[in-house]
Amino acid sequence: MTLWHTQTVEAVLRELNVDTAHGLSDDEVARRREQYGSNELIERGGKHPLRILWQQFTSTMVLILIVAAVVSGLLGKTTETVAIAAIVILFGILGFVQEYRAEQAMAALKKLAVPIVRVVRGGERRELSARELVPGDVVLLEAGSAVPADVRLVESVNLRIQEAVLTGESEAVEKNTDALAAESLPLGDRVNLGYMGTAVTYGRGTAVVVGTGMATELGKIAALIQNVDESSTPLQRRLDGVGKLLALVGVVVAGLVMLIGVLLRENPRDMFLTAVSVAVAVVPEGLPAVVTVTLALGAQRMLRRNSLIRKLPAVETLGAVTVICSDKTGTLTENRMTVTVIDVAGHYLELTGTAHPAPALDDREPPIRLAEQPPAIGLALAGGALCNDASLQPDPQTGRYGVIGDPTEGALLVAALQAGVRRSALMAVAPRVAELPFDSERKRMTTVHRVEPDNLPEPLLGLKACGLRPDEHYVAFTKGAVDGMIDISRAIWVGGEPQPLDDTWRERLRAANEQMADKGMRVLGIGVQWIDAPTDELERDLTIVGLVGMIDPPRPEVKAAVATARAAGIRPIMITGDHPLTARFIAYDLGITDNGRVKTGLMLDAMSDEELEQVVDEVSIYARVTPANKLEIVEMLQKKGHIVAMTGDGVNDSPALKRADIGVAMGITGTDVSKEASDMVLLDDNFATIVAAVEEGRVIYDNIRRFVKFSIAGNVGKVLVMLLTPLLLGAEAAVALLPLQLLWLNLLTDGLLGLGLGVEPAERNTMRRPPRDPAAGIFSEGLGGHVLWVGAIIGVVALVAGWLYHDPANPDDATWQTMIFTTLAFLQVGQALASRSSRESFFTLGLRTNLTLFGLAVLVIVLQLGVLYAPFLEQFFGIVPLAPRDLLIAAALGSLAFVAIEIEKWFLRRRS
């Protein structure tokens, strides 16, 4: 692969066989398009909609339901077949819709990469679609244009390109044409290259195309996205494990039933029906539907908290997160350069609130009152606003000023507004008459302004202390790199007036510059110079007014969110394309790291897998990383057993967003690509919203476990009833419950009560406990034992009810079956009410905290009574009406599950 950044302009043009004056001929363009293809991203390997639909019906739990429906159909049980099939179809449609929407990342990337460009071909300038570019095309770049392909710059006039979409660095990069010596440089440091999908913010330039389509850096990201296999979520893996376990148990138990029937010399068809009934009893048919609905309700609650869920399983995955890998720019920070410090000799002013909403700046008292500040502060703000080519435009959507032009210059304008200094007002009294534009060699810019000495506005009053004479009407302001400013200055503003810039002051300025740079700031010096005429020599004998430090600041709410995450046992990690010093300062400020260790992308590239495996446990800051590095970090954390959330907003984040257990994109600043690759979108771009979403995810997982515990314990009880009834009551009681009765209990009773458990609010310690062990199964932490003993109680109590009412002399009397059927319904109502918390008493929680469950419990009882006493349903379900006394006995027996679980929780509270 050619390293274009290491070659001279002449060598690049020679290798591509082109000259900048004439460009490529049309014939040569046609030949190269045949060789390299069109300049567009190619989608390969995407899932076909039919494949997505097929996958919805191949999970273990759904396959069990399909088998049950087929067997029921073969036995002529039409009602059971239709009921189960309806659940399977509903579950499949919901899953298909969610996953199909997730397959749109490539379309968003393709939209990002098709601007109209100006090129030189056949000796003339033309405008054409970026798709038509080929390697060797000569492209003309100017402020506001998108970079249409990967290009090598051959001419640069003050050119700056915003590359945050690829590198994550918020500051525009100054470009030049010089060859670079180092071969292995991060993208952000290859200052003689431009990349597809980035944007020119300042200056102009000429470039030659060196990479198109999938051969560009953007194309490499597209390939990464397509090659990333989406991993199943912890919930999907756990439910799949539950399904396989239940399938095995169902087969074993059905086999036992058939064996018992053979030994008792029962009718094989009847015993096969009984075996199918037991298999139906084992499988919680309502589980897929209840899980899906619970996740959907959780997604709605999260939407009210500004989290848009794109894939339903992501709701629960948030609750299992052990690591949050966050991009810096736009996620932890505001993605806007902001002046935070003005340092004039003898005075240090910290600025806050520099991103004030536009109306506040117009209507309120400015936060900085110049009358209370040294004159140099006003001069520094005015100089930064006048020596400036950017402009501000209020954004009605965000309520903030948007910057048109270079972000650094925009930050100076917003800082001036904090003192009520408006560039338009200054330009009215001090119009620009000449300028010396910025270039990368001088690293500074100068503008010349005509002023009236007797009509100076407040910010410029300090000019009179510079030795202003009545006949001098021109002043030059210079801003630039501090070291260069020191070399061209002879004085420094101290205590309200200029003083000679001696060696002591020079060292102080350099020390102040280094101190701010160590805090991740970009530092500019502001200087002033009186001249006799606009044609005078500029940038000599300046008076340094002060230093301005700026940074992309942390979002104010993020620090508390990071602390909350750490208290919940979640480790935050910063992964950014920005400078290591900036990354370290922001991470320290937010509390992300304690040791300050930083690893760069080049360091990661040089590591073996074993070294990287050790590093990811110890380092929480990664800087100057590539998209491939981000992907490696996420994959290594997953390999070590972590559940990883990755947040980001740029194209460069997309592969890692897709690979992470849950990808979290930013809704406002995020690109379409990052949103399409994510599982969840933060509508307010607020990192703190992730913490709220984690809490919601934990609540949802707790509620799903509650339902699994409730449903499977009930099914264990039903299996015991089906297995032991023939042994206890004899051959004439071979089938304790008909398949339709089991389906009623499993779907309606389990389903409705399960939905009520699915909306249980958070317990008090939800965000004060560590994340659950990713390797732990769904039956961990005592849930398996609870299922067995509660299931045993349910089975024994129901058997007792059947035994009390069974009359061997009257085998056609179905009262004993009806008592088992009704007692099981009451047992599960009591079980659901007691299962709301694993420790808190039902009486402590009260009814008002979950009125939904209470209402559904009442509904289940009403429906059960309807089945018992509605004449047309008695025959349908094969039962008989119960006398009031018998109904009360069934209700009393049904309350025993509630009592037993409450006693268990009382013992657990005492023990803890």
mmCIF file of C-alpha atoms in Angstrom, residues 30 43 70 158 160 214 275 289 325 333 371 410 448 454 459 515 524 542 586 592 639 724 753-754 801 823 857 874 910:
data_model
loop_
_atom_site.group_PDB
_atom_site.id
_atom_site.type_symbol
_atom_site.label_atom_id
_atom_site.label_comp_id
_atom_site.label_asym_id
_atom_site.label_seq_id
_atom_site.Cartn_x
_atom_site.Cartn_y
_atom_site.Cartn_z
ATOM 1 C CA ALA A 30 -12.733 6.036 -18.387
ATOM 2 C CA GLU A 43 -22.734 -2.788 0.375
ATOM 3 C CA VAL A 70 -47.697 -29.101 15.212
ATOM 4 C CA ASN A 158 -4.527 28.565 4.955
ATOM 5 C CA ARG A 160 -8.151 23.789 7.561
ATOM 6 C CA MET A 214 -13.960 1.276 -0.480
ATOM 7 C CA ALA A 275 -47.216 -36.895 27.304
ATOM 8 C CA ALA A 289 -44.609 -12.708 24.428
ATOM 9 C CA CYS A 325 -16.505 2.868 26.494
ATOM 10 C CA THR A 333 -17.633 17.103 25.954
ATOM 11 C CA ALA A 371 -15.645 48.052 34.115
ATOM 12 C CA GLY A 410 -15.962 31.010 16.873
ATOM 13 C CA VAL A 448 -5.486 46.149 10.472
ATOM 14 C CA ASP A 454 -11.635 60.150 20.329
ATOM 15 C CA PRO A 459 -13.191 47.341 25.076
ATOM 16 C CA GLN A 515 0.790 25.030 32.046
ATOM 17 C CA LEU A 524 -3.307 31.672 21.576
ATOM 18 C CA LEU A 542 4.028 44.016 19.268
ATOM 19 C CA ILE A 586 -10.792 15.652 30.490
ATOM 20 C CA ILE A 592 -12.844 8.552 34.733
ATOM 21 C CA LYS A 639 -13.253 -11.602 25.446
ATOM 22 C CA LEU A 724 -47.954 -37.926 40.147
ATOM 23 C CA LEU A 753 -49.715 -11.919 35.825
ATOM 24 C CA GLY A 754 -46.317 -11.913 34.094
ATOM 25 C CA ALA A 801 -57.071 -30.570 46.218
ATOM 26 C CA THR A 823 -56.546 -24.245 42.882
ATOM 27 C CA ALA A 857 -54.666 -10.337 39.501
ATOM 28 C CA GLU A 874 -67.706 -25.335 30.954
ATOM 29 C CA ARG A 910 -33.491 -11.715 59.296
#
